[in-house]
GROMACS .gro file of C-alpha atoms in nm:
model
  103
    1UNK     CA    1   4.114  -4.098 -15.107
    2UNK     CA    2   4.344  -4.349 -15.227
    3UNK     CA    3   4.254  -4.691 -15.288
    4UNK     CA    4   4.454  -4.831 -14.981
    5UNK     CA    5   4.294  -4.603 -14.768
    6UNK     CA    6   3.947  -4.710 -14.908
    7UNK     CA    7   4.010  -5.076 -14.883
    8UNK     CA    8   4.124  -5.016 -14.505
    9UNK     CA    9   3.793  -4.806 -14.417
   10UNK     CA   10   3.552  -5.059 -14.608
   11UNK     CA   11   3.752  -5.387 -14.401
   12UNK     CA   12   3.695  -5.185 -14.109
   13UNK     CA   13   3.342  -5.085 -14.168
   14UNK     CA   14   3.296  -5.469 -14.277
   15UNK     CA   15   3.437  -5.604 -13.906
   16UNK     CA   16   3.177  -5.358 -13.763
   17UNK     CA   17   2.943  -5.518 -13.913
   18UNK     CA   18   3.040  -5.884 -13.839
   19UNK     CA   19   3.076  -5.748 -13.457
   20UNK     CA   20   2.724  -5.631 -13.472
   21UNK     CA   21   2.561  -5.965 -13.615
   22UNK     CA   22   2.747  -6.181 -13.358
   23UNK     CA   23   2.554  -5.948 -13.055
   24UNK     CA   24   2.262  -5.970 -13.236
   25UNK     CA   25   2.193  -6.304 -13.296
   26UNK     CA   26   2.393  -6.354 -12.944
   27UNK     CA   27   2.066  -6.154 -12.809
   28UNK     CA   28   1.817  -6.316 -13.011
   29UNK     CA   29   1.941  -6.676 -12.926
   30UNK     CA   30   1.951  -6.551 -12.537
   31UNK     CA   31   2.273  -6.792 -12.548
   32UNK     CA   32   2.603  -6.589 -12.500
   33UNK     CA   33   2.837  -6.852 -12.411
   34UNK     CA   34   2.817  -6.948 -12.792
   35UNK     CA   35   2.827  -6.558 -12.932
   36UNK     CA   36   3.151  -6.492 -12.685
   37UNK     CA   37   3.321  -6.764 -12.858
   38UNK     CA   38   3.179  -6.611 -13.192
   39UNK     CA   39   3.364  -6.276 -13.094
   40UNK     CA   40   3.654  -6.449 -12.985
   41UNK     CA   41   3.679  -6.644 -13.358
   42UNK     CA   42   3.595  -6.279 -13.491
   43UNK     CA   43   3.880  -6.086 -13.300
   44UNK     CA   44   4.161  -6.341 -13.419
   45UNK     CA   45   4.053  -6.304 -13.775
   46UNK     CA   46   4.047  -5.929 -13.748
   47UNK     CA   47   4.390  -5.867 -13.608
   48UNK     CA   48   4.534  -5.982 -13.947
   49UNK     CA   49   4.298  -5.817 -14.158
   50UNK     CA   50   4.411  -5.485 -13.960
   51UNK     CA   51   4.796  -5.556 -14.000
   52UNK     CA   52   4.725  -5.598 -14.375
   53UNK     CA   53   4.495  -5.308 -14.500
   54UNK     CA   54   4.646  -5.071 -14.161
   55UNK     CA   55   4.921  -5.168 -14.042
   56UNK     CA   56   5.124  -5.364 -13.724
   57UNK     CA   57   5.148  -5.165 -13.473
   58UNK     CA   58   4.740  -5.086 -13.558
   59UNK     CA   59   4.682  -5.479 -13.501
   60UNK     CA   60   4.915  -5.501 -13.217
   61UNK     CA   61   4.722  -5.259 -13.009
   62UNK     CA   62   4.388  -5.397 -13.137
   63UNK     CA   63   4.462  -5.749 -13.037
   64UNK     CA   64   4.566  -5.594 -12.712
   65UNK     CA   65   4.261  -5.441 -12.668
   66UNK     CA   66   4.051  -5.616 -12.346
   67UNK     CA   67   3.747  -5.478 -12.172
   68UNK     CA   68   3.740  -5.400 -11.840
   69UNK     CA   69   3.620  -5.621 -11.535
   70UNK     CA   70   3.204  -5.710 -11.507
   71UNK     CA   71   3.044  -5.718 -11.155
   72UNK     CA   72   2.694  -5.726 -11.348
   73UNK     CA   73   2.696  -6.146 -11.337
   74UNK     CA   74   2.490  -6.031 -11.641
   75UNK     CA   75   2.629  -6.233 -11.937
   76UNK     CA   76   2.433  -6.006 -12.165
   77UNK     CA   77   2.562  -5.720 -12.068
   78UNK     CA   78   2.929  -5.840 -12.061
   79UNK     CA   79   2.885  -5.971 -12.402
   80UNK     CA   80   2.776  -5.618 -12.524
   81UNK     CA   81   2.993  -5.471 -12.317
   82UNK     CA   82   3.297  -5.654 -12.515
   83UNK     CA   83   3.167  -5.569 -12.819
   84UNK     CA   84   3.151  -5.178 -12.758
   85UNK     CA   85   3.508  -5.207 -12.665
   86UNK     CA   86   3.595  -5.372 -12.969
   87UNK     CA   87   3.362  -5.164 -13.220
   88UNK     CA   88   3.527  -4.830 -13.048
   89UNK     CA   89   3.850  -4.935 -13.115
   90UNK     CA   90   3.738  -4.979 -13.487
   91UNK     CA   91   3.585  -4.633 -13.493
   92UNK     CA   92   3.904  -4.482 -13.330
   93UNK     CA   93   4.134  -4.669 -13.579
   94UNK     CA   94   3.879  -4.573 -13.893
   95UNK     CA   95   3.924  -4.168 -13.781
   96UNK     CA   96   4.285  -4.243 -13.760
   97UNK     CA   97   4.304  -4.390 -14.104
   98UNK     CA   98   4.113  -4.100 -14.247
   99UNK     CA   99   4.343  -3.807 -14.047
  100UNK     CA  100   4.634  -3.993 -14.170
  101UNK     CA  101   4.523  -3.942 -14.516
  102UNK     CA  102   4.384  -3.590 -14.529
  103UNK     CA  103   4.733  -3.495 -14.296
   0.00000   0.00000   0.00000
């Protein structure tokens, strides 16, 4: 695996991360007005990181990227919600990465 490829799966792998800690201690504090605006902060900072290690078109459609509609009026819920849509399109762009290299 070359070393672009590398750096790319370990940013990617590191944003996971991030995304996890922010629902975390968004659960833990019960207050997810504060960890939304956490994942907000996170999103813009990851949509560079993407065009630099991936690529533009890669950051385009992640900064794209918006759940769906909540009818829950569980704030919980929509904040994990968010972050499932945000840590698939991770996965999906790490499997990418990887295809593109072994293709």
């Amino acid at each position: 695996m070359s070393d672009r490829v590398t750096s790319a799966l370990e940013m990617i792998e590191r944003q996971i991360k991030e995304l996890d800690t922010i629902v975390k201690q968004g659960t833990e504090d019960l207050n997810t007005v504060a960890a939304t605006e956490r994942m907000a902060k996170w999103k813009i900072r990851t949509v560079p990181l993407i065009a630099e290690h991936v690529g533009p078109n890669e950051a385009k459609r992640f900064a794209d990227t918006q759940s769906g509609p909540s009818f829950t009026n569980d704030l919980l819920e929509e904040l994990t919600d968010d972050a499932e849509v945000y840590r698939n399109c991770l996965v999906s762009l790490a499997a990418e990465v990887k295809k593109r290299n072994n293709g």
